[in-house]
């Protein structure tokens, strides 16, 4: 059985098309595209994926067991939300300037009233 020919393109009496097409390497950007270089999967990547899946499983576990039932949940935060909204409105009103009239703005023109 022949392993490699002189040209380096045949192995075991079969021609590798990829060796012919990519004899100088991977064309274009090596990490994107149709003929991209496959990424090596390391043990750190496997560990991180496993940790992420365990974290998601734990989140699904706790989310599937609710703390309150739907009747308790219906209006439990209404008073707190109303108090928060009144605090926000009070802070906005505190920053708002006092009302002024046009007569106060034009009062400096009343130095002499000769024709009234």
Short mmCIF file of N, CA, C and O in Angstrom, two decimals:
data_model
loop_
_atom_site.label_atom_id
_atom_site.label_comp_id
_atom_site.label_asym_id
_atom_site.label_seq_id
_atom_site.Cartn_x
_atom_site.Cartn_y
_atom_site.Cartn_z
N UNK A 1 0.84 -1.18 0.00
CA UNK A 1 0.00 0.00 0.00
C UNK A 1 0.88 1.24 0.00
O UNK A 1 1.82 1.34 0.77
N UNK A 2 0.57 2.15 -0.84
CA UNK A 2 1.37 3.37 -0.99
C UNK A 2 0.90 4.42 0.01
O UNK A 2 -0.30 4.68 0.13
N UNK A 3 1.81 5.01 0.75
CA UNK A 3 1.41 5.99 1.76
C UNK A 3 1.32 7.38 1.18
O UNK A 3 0.25 7.98 1.16
N UNK A 4 2.39 7.93 0.68
CA UNK A 4 2.38 9.26 0.07
C UNK A 4 3.18 9.22 -1.21
O UNK A 4 4.25 8.62 -1.28
N UNK A 5 2.69 9.86 -2.24
CA UNK A 5 3.43 9.91 -3.49
C UNK A 5 4.43 11.06 -3.45
O UNK A 5 4.53 11.78 -2.47
N UNK A 6 5.14 11.24 -4.55
CA UNK A 6 6.13 12.31 -4.61
C UNK A 6 5.48 13.68 -4.50
O UNK A 6 6.03 14.59 -3.91
N UNK A 7 4.29 13.84 -5.05
CA UNK A 7 3.65 15.16 -5.00
C UNK A 7 3.03 15.45 -3.64
O UNK A 7 2.78 16.59 -3.30
N UNK A 8 2.79 14.41 -2.84
CA UNK A 8 2.24 14.60 -1.51
C UNK A 8 0.73 14.71 -1.48
O UNK A 8 0.16 15.02 -0.45
N UNK A 9 0.06 14.45 -2.62
CA UNK A 9 -1.38 14.62 -2.67
C UNK A 9 -2.15 13.32 -2.61
O UNK A 9 -3.36 13.32 -2.54
N UNK A 10 -1.50 12.19 -2.68
CA UNK A 10 -2.22 10.92 -2.64
C UNK A 10 -1.78 10.15 -1.41
O UNK A 10 -0.63 10.19 -1.01
N UNK A 11 -2.71 9.49 -0.81
CA UNK A 11 -2.43 8.67 0.35
C UNK A 11 -3.32 7.44 0.25
O UNK A 11 -4.53 7.56 0.12
N UNK A 12 -2.74 6.28 0.33
CA UNK A 12 -3.48 5.03 0.23
C UNK A 12 -4.26 4.96 -1.07
O UNK A 12 -5.45 4.62 -1.08
N UNK A 13 -3.65 5.36 -2.18
CA UNK A 13 -4.24 5.35 -3.51
C UNK A 13 -5.48 6.23 -3.61
O UNK A 13 -6.34 6.01 -4.44
N UNK A 14 -5.62 7.20 -2.73
CA UNK A 14 -6.74 8.12 -2.80
C UNK A 14 -6.18 9.54 -2.82
O UNK A 14 -5.15 9.82 -2.22
N UNK A 15 -6.87 10.41 -3.51
CA UNK A 15 -6.40 11.79 -3.61
C UNK A 15 -7.17 12.64 -2.62
O UNK A 15 -8.39 12.61 -2.58
N UNK A 16 -6.43 13.40 -1.83
CA UNK A 16 -7.08 14.30 -0.88
C UNK A 16 -7.36 15.63 -1.58
O UNK A 16 -6.44 16.36 -1.93
N UNK A 17 -8.63 15.93 -1.78
CA UNK A 17 -9.01 17.16 -2.46
C UNK A 17 -8.66 18.38 -1.62
O UNK A 17 -8.28 19.42 -2.16
N UNK A 18 -8.74 18.23 -0.32
CA UNK A 18 -8.44 19.37 0.53
C UNK A 18 -6.97 19.75 0.45
O UNK A 18 -6.63 20.93 0.53
N UNK A 19 -6.08 18.76 0.28
CA UNK A 19 -4.67 19.08 0.14
C UNK A 19 -4.40 19.84 -1.15
O UNK A 19 -3.54 20.71 -1.21
N UNK A 20 -5.14 19.49 -2.21
CA UNK A 20 -4.97 20.19 -3.48
C UNK A 20 -5.49 21.62 -3.36
O UNK A 20 -4.84 22.57 -3.79
N UNK A 21 -6.68 21.75 -2.78
CA UNK A 21 -7.31 23.08 -2.71
C UNK A 21 -6.62 23.99 -1.71
O UNK A 21 -6.47 25.18 -1.95
N UNK A 22 -6.19 23.45 -0.59
CA UNK A 22 -5.64 24.27 0.48
C UNK A 22 -4.15 23.99 0.69
O UNK A 22 -3.67 23.88 1.79
N UNK A 23 -3.39 23.83 -0.40
CA UNK A 23 -2.00 23.45 -0.25
C UNK A 23 -1.15 24.53 0.41
O UNK A 23 -0.11 24.26 0.96
N UNK A 24 -1.62 25.78 0.35
CA UNK A 24 -0.88 26.87 1.00
C UNK A 24 -1.53 27.28 2.31
O UNK A 24 -1.18 28.30 2.88
N UNK A 25 -2.49 26.56 2.77
CA UNK A 25 -3.15 26.90 4.02
C UNK A 25 -4.60 27.26 3.82
O UNK A 25 -5.16 27.14 2.74
N UNK A 26 -5.21 27.73 4.86
CA UNK A 26 -6.63 28.07 4.85
C UNK A 26 -6.80 29.44 4.22
O UNK A 26 -6.13 30.39 4.64
N UNK A 27 -7.66 29.59 3.22
CA UNK A 27 -7.79 30.88 2.55
C UNK A 27 -8.58 31.88 3.42
O UNK A 27 -9.49 31.52 4.14
N UNK A 28 -8.19 33.13 3.32
CA UNK A 28 -8.92 34.19 4.02
C UNK A 28 -8.67 34.19 5.50
O UNK A 28 -7.63 33.77 5.99
N UNK A 29 -9.66 34.70 6.24
CA UNK A 29 -9.55 34.72 7.70
C UNK A 29 -9.68 33.30 8.22
O UNK A 29 -10.60 32.58 7.85
N UNK A 30 -8.80 32.89 9.11
CA UNK A 30 -8.76 31.48 9.49
C UNK A 30 -9.87 31.09 10.45
O UNK A 30 -10.18 29.91 10.58
N UNK A 31 -10.50 32.03 11.15
CA UNK A 31 -11.50 31.66 12.16
C UNK A 31 -12.93 31.87 11.69
O UNK A 31 -13.86 31.49 12.39
N UNK A 32 -13.14 32.50 10.52
CA UNK A 32 -14.50 32.72 10.02
C UNK A 32 -14.61 32.25 8.59
O UNK A 32 -13.60 32.10 7.90
N UNK A 33 -15.80 32.00 8.13
CA UNK A 33 -16.03 31.64 6.74
C UNK A 33 -16.34 30.17 6.55
O UNK A 33 -16.39 29.37 7.48
N UNK A 34 -16.54 29.82 5.30
CA UNK A 34 -16.91 28.45 4.96
C UNK A 34 -15.77 27.46 5.22
O UNK A 34 -15.97 26.37 5.73
N UNK A 35 -14.55 27.84 4.88
CA UNK A 35 -13.39 26.97 5.03
C UNK A 35 -12.55 27.42 6.22
O UNK A 35 -11.35 27.57 6.10
N UNK A 36 -13.17 27.63 7.34
CA UNK A 36 -12.44 28.11 8.51
C UNK A 36 -11.69 26.98 9.20
O UNK A 36 -12.00 25.80 9.00
N UNK A 37 -10.73 27.36 10.00
CA UNK A 37 -9.95 26.39 10.75
C UNK A 37 -10.75 25.95 11.97
O UNK A 37 -11.25 26.79 12.71
N UNK A 38 -10.92 24.67 12.17
CA UNK A 38 -11.69 24.24 13.34
C UNK A 38 -10.96 24.56 14.63
O UNK A 38 -9.74 24.44 14.72
N UNK A 39 -11.71 25.01 15.62
CA UNK A 39 -11.14 25.40 16.89
C UNK A 39 -10.92 24.17 17.77
O UNK A 39 -11.77 23.30 17.83
N UNK A 40 -9.79 24.13 18.45
CA UNK A 40 -9.47 23.01 19.32
C UNK A 40 -10.24 23.17 20.63
O UNK A 40 -10.23 24.24 21.24
N UNK A 41 -10.93 22.13 21.05
CA UNK A 41 -11.69 22.15 22.30
C UNK A 41 -10.75 21.72 23.43
O UNK A 41 -10.25 20.61 23.44
N UNK A 42 -10.55 22.63 24.38
CA UNK A 42 -9.63 22.35 25.49
C UNK A 42 -10.40 21.90 26.71
O UNK A 42 -11.63 22.00 26.76
N UNK A 43 -9.67 21.45 27.72
CA UNK A 43 -10.34 21.00 28.95
C UNK A 43 -10.92 22.18 29.71
O UNK A 43 -11.92 22.02 30.42
N UNK A 44 -10.34 23.37 29.54
CA UNK A 44 -10.92 24.55 30.20
C UNK A 44 -12.27 24.91 29.59
O UNK A 44 -13.20 25.28 30.31
N UNK A 45 -12.38 24.78 28.27
CA UNK A 45 -13.65 25.07 27.61
C UNK A 45 -14.71 24.07 28.05
O UNK A 45 -15.87 24.44 28.28
N UNK A 46 -14.32 22.79 28.17
CA UNK A 46 -15.27 21.78 28.64
C UNK A 46 -15.71 22.07 30.07
O UNK A 46 -16.89 21.97 30.42
N UNK A 47 -14.74 22.45 30.93
CA UNK A 47 -15.04 22.76 32.32
C UNK A 47 -15.99 23.97 32.42
O UNK A 47 -16.98 23.93 33.16
N UNK A 48 -15.72 25.03 31.64
CA UNK A 48 -16.57 26.22 31.69
C UNK A 48 -17.98 25.91 31.19
O UNK A 48 -18.97 26.40 31.76
N UNK A 49 -18.09 25.11 30.15
CA UNK A 49 -19.41 24.74 29.64
C UNK A 49 -20.17 23.92 30.67
O UNK A 49 -21.38 24.13 30.88
N UNK A 50 -19.49 23.01 31.33
CA UNK A 50 -20.12 22.20 32.36
C UNK A 50 -20.59 23.06 33.53
O UNK A 50 -21.71 22.89 34.03
N UNK A 51 -19.76 24.02 33.94
CA UNK A 51 -20.15 24.93 35.04
C UNK A 51 -21.37 25.76 34.64
O UNK A 51 -22.28 25.98 35.45
N UNK A 52 -21.39 26.24 33.40
CA UNK A 52 -22.52 27.04 32.95
C UNK A 52 -23.80 26.21 32.92
O UNK A 52 -24.87 26.69 33.34
N UNK A 53 -23.72 24.97 32.45
CA UNK A 53 -24.90 24.11 32.42
C UNK A 53 -25.39 23.78 33.83
O UNK A 53 -26.60 23.73 34.08
N UNK A 54 -24.45 23.56 34.76
CA UNK A 54 -24.85 23.32 36.15
C UNK A 54 -25.53 24.54 36.75
O UNK A 54 -26.52 24.43 37.49
N UNK A 55 -25.00 25.73 36.44
CA UNK A 55 -25.60 26.97 36.95
C UNK A 55 -27.01 27.16 36.40
O UNK A 55 -27.94 27.53 37.13
N UNK A 56 -27.20 26.88 35.11
CA UNK A 56 -28.53 26.99 34.51
C UNK A 56 -29.49 25.98 35.11
O UNK A 56 -30.67 26.28 35.34
N UNK A 57 -29.01 24.76 35.39
CA UNK A 57 -29.87 23.75 36.00
C UNK A 57 -30.30 24.18 37.40
O UNK A 57 -31.46 23.98 37.79
N UNK A 58 -29.37 24.76 38.15
CA UNK A 58 -29.72 25.22 39.49
C UNK A 58 -30.72 26.37 39.42
O UNK A 58 -31.68 26.43 40.22
N UNK A 59 -30.55 27.29 38.46
CA UNK A 59 -31.50 28.39 38.30
C UNK A 59 -32.89 27.87 37.93
O UNK A 59 -33.91 28.35 38.47
N UNK A 60 -32.94 26.89 37.04
CA UNK A 60 -34.24 26.31 36.68
C UNK A 60 -34.88 25.61 37.88
O UNK A 60 -36.10 25.66 38.05
N UNK A 61 -34.05 24.99 38.70
CA UNK A 61 -34.57 24.32 39.90
C UNK A 61 -35.24 25.33 40.83
O UNK A 61 -36.36 25.13 41.29
N UNK A 62 -34.56 26.46 41.09
CA UNK A 62 -35.12 27.44 42.03
C UNK A 62 -36.28 28.21 41.42
O UNK A 62 -37.22 28.60 42.13
N UNK A 63 -36.26 28.44 40.12
CA UNK A 63 -37.37 29.15 39.49
C UNK A 63 -38.62 28.28 39.37
O UNK A 63 -39.73 28.81 39.31
N UNK A 64 -38.45 26.98 39.34
CA UNK A 64 -39.62 26.10 39.23
C UNK A 64 -40.37 25.99 40.56
O UNK A 64 -41.53 25.63 40.57
N UNK A 65 -39.73 26.31 41.67
CA UNK A 65 -40.38 26.27 42.99
C UNK A 65 -40.57 27.69 43.48
O UNK A 65 -39.66 28.30 44.03
N UNK A 66 -41.75 28.23 43.29
CA UNK A 66 -41.99 29.63 43.62
C UNK A 66 -42.10 29.83 45.13
O UNK A 66 -42.51 28.95 45.88
N UNK A 67 -41.74 31.03 45.56
CA UNK A 67 -41.78 31.39 46.98
C UNK A 67 -43.22 31.68 47.40
O UNK A 67 -43.63 31.32 48.49
N UNK A 68 -43.97 32.35 46.53
CA UNK A 68 -45.37 32.67 46.82
C UNK A 68 -46.26 32.06 45.74
O UNK A 68 -45.84 31.92 44.60
N UNK A 69 -47.48 31.77 46.12
CA UNK A 69 -48.42 31.30 45.11
C UNK A 69 -49.00 32.51 44.38
O UNK A 69 -48.75 33.66 44.73
N UNK A 70 -49.81 32.27 43.37
CA UNK A 70 -50.29 33.36 42.52
C UNK A 70 -51.21 34.32 43.27
O UNK A 70 -51.24 35.52 42.98
N UNK A 71 -51.98 33.84 44.26
CA UNK A 71 -52.86 34.73 45.02
C UNK A 71 -52.05 35.68 45.90
O UNK A 71 -52.38 36.86 46.04
N UNK A 72 -50.98 35.17 46.51
CA UNK A 72 -50.14 36.03 47.34
C UNK A 72 -49.33 37.00 46.50
O UNK A 72 -49.03 38.11 46.94
N UNK A 73 -48.99 36.59 45.31
CA UNK A 73 -48.13 37.41 44.46
C UNK A 73 -48.88 38.56 43.81
O UNK A 73 -48.28 39.53 43.38
N UNK A 74 -50.21 38.50 43.76
CA UNK A 74 -50.99 39.43 42.96
C UNK A 74 -50.78 40.89 43.37
O UNK A 74 -50.58 41.74 42.53
N UNK A 75 -50.79 41.26 44.63
CA UNK A 75 -50.65 42.67 45.00
C UNK A 75 -49.67 42.89 46.12
O UNK A 75 -49.80 43.83 46.88
N UNK A 76 -48.66 42.04 46.20
CA UNK A 76 -47.78 42.09 47.37
C UNK A 76 -46.89 43.32 47.39
O UNK A 76 -46.46 43.75 48.46
N UNK A 77 -46.61 43.94 46.26
CA UNK A 77 -45.68 45.06 46.23
C UNK A 77 -46.37 46.38 45.92
O UNK A 77 -45.71 47.38 45.65
N UNK A 78 -47.70 46.43 45.99
CA UNK A 78 -48.42 47.65 45.61
C UNK A 78 -48.10 48.80 46.56
O UNK A 78 -47.86 49.93 46.12
N UNK A 79 -48.10 48.53 47.85
CA UNK A 79 -47.83 49.61 48.82
C UNK A 79 -46.40 50.13 48.68
O UNK A 79 -46.16 51.35 48.73
N UNK A 80 -45.45 49.22 48.51
CA UNK A 80 -44.06 49.65 48.36
C UNK A 80 -43.86 50.46 47.09
O UNK A 80 -43.17 51.48 47.10
N UNK A 81 -44.49 50.03 45.99
CA UNK A 81 -44.37 50.78 44.74
C UNK A 81 -45.02 52.15 44.85
O UNK A 81 -44.48 53.13 44.32
N UNK A 82 -46.15 52.24 45.53
CA UNK A 82 -46.81 53.54 45.71
C UNK A 82 -45.95 54.47 46.56
O UNK A 82 -45.81 55.67 46.25
N UNK A 83 -45.34 53.95 47.61
CA UNK A 83 -44.45 54.76 48.45
C UNK A 83 -43.23 55.23 47.66
O UNK A 83 -42.82 56.40 47.77
N UNK A 84 -42.67 54.37 46.85
CA UNK A 84 -41.53 54.74 46.02
C UNK A 84 -41.91 55.84 45.03
O UNK A 84 -41.16 56.80 44.83
N UNK A 85 -43.08 55.71 44.44
CA UNK A 85 -43.53 56.72 43.46
C UNK A 85 -43.77 58.06 44.14
O UNK A 85 -43.44 59.11 43.57
N UNK A 86 -44.36 58.06 45.32
CA UNK A 86 -44.56 59.35 46.02
C UNK A 86 -43.23 59.97 46.40
O UNK A 86 -43.08 61.20 46.35
N UNK A 87 -42.23 59.17 46.76
CA UNK A 87 -40.90 59.71 47.05
C UNK A 87 -40.28 60.34 45.81
O UNK A 87 -39.67 61.41 45.89
N UNK A 88 -40.43 59.68 44.67
CA UNK A 88 -39.88 60.22 43.42
C UNK A 88 -40.56 61.53 43.06
O UNK A 88 -39.90 62.50 42.67
N UNK A 89 -41.88 61.59 43.21
CA UNK A 89 -42.60 62.83 42.90
C UNK A 89 -42.19 63.95 43.84
O UNK A 89 -42.04 65.10 43.42
N UNK A 90 -41.97 63.64 45.13
CA UNK A 90 -41.55 64.66 46.08
C UNK A 90 -40.16 65.19 45.74
O UNK A 90 -39.90 66.40 45.85
N UNK A 91 -39.26 64.31 45.32
CA UNK A 91 -37.91 64.75 44.92
C UNK A 91 -37.97 65.63 43.68
O UNK A 91 -37.24 66.61 43.57
N UNK A 92 -38.84 65.31 42.74
CA UNK A 92 -38.98 66.14 41.54
C UNK A 92 -39.53 67.51 41.89
O UNK A 92 -39.08 68.52 41.35
N UNK A 93 -40.52 67.56 42.77
CA UNK A 93 -41.11 68.84 43.15
C UNK A 93 -40.13 69.68 43.96
O UNK A 93 -40.18 70.91 43.91
N UNK A 94 -39.24 69.05 44.70
CA UNK A 94 -38.25 69.79 45.48
C UNK A 94 -37.25 70.49 44.57
O UNK A 94 -36.78 71.58 44.88
N UNK A 95 -36.94 69.90 43.44
CA UNK A 95 -36.00 70.50 42.50
C UNK A 95 -36.65 71.53 41.59
O UNK A 95 -35.97 72.33 40.97
N UNK A 96 -37.97 71.52 41.51
CA UNK A 96 -38.67 72.41 40.60
C UNK A 96 -38.70 73.82 41.19
O UNK A 96 -39.00 74.00 42.37
N UNK A 97 -38.42 74.86 40.42
CA UNK A 97 -38.42 76.22 40.98
C UNK A 97 -39.84 76.70 41.29
O UNK A 97 -40.82 76.17 40.75
N UNK A 98 -39.92 77.70 42.15
CA UNK A 98 -41.22 78.25 42.54
C UNK A 98 -41.86 78.98 41.35
O UNK A 98 -41.17 79.44 40.44
N UNK A 99 -43.20 79.13 41.39
CA UNK A 99 -43.92 79.81 40.32
C UNK A 99 -43.62 81.31 40.37
O UNK A 99 -43.55 81.91 41.46
N UNK A 100 -43.47 81.91 39.20
CA UNK A 100 -43.25 83.35 39.10
C UNK A 100 -44.24 83.92 38.10
O UNK A 100 -44.63 83.26 37.14
N UNK A 101 -44.61 85.15 38.32
CA UNK A 101 -45.55 85.82 37.44
C UNK A 101 -44.80 86.77 36.51
O UNK A 101 -43.65 87.16 36.77
N UNK A 102 -45.45 87.17 35.43
CA UNK A 102 -44.83 88.09 34.48
C UNK A 102 -44.62 89.45 35.15
O UNK A 102 -43.63 90.14 34.88
N UNK A 103 -45.52 89.82 36.06
CA UNK A 103 -45.38 91.13 36.74
C UNK A 103 -44.10 91.16 37.57
O UNK A 103 -43.46 92.22 37.69
N UNK A 104 -43.67 90.04 38.11
CA UNK A 104 -42.41 90.01 38.85
C UNK A 104 -41.21 90.17 37.92
O UNK A 104 -40.22 90.81 38.29
N UNK A 105 -41.30 89.63 36.71
CA UNK A 105 -40.21 89.76 35.76
C UNK A 105 -40.10 91.20 35.23
O UNK A 105 -39.00 91.67 34.94
N UNK A 106 -41.25 91.85 35.08
CA UNK A 106 -41.25 93.19 34.50
C UNK A 106 -41.33 94.29 35.55
O UNK A 106 -41.52 95.45 35.19
N UNK A 107 -41.18 93.95 36.80
CA UNK A 107 -41.31 94.93 37.87
C UNK A 107 -40.20 95.97 37.83
O UNK A 107 -40.38 97.11 38.28
N UNK A 108 -39.04 95.65 37.28
CA UNK A 108 -37.94 96.61 37.22
C UNK A 108 -38.22 97.74 36.24
O UNK A 108 -37.56 98.78 36.27
N UNK A 109 -39.24 97.59 35.40
CA UNK A 109 -39.60 98.66 34.46
C UNK A 109 -40.50 99.70 35.11
O UNK A 109 -40.75 100.74 34.50
N UNK A 110 -40.99 99.44 36.29
CA UNK A 110 -41.91 100.36 36.97
C UNK A 110 -41.15 101.40 37.80
O UNK A 110 -41.52 101.71 38.91
N UNK A 111 -40.09 101.97 37.30
CA UNK A 111 -39.37 103.00 38.06
C UNK A 111 -40.13 104.32 38.07
O UNK A 111 -40.26 104.97 39.09
N UNK A 112 -40.66 104.68 36.92
CA UNK A 112 -41.48 105.90 36.84
C UNK A 112 -42.77 105.56 36.14
O UNK A 112 -42.76 104.99 35.05
N UNK A 113 -43.88 105.96 36.72
CA UNK A 113 -45.19 105.70 36.10
C UNK A 113 -45.80 107.06 35.81
O UNK A 113 -46.59 107.58 36.57
N UNK A 114 -45.44 107.61 34.71
CA UNK A 114 -45.88 108.97 34.40
C UNK A 114 -47.24 108.99 33.73
O UNK A 114 -48.02 109.93 33.95
N UNK A 115 -47.60 108.06 32.96
CA UNK A 115 -48.85 108.14 32.19
C UNK A 115 -49.96 107.26 32.72
O UNK A 115 -50.96 107.04 32.06
N UNK A 116 -49.88 106.76 33.94
CA UNK A 116 -50.95 105.91 34.46
C UNK A 116 -51.92 106.64 35.33
O UNK A 116 -51.86 107.69 35.78
#
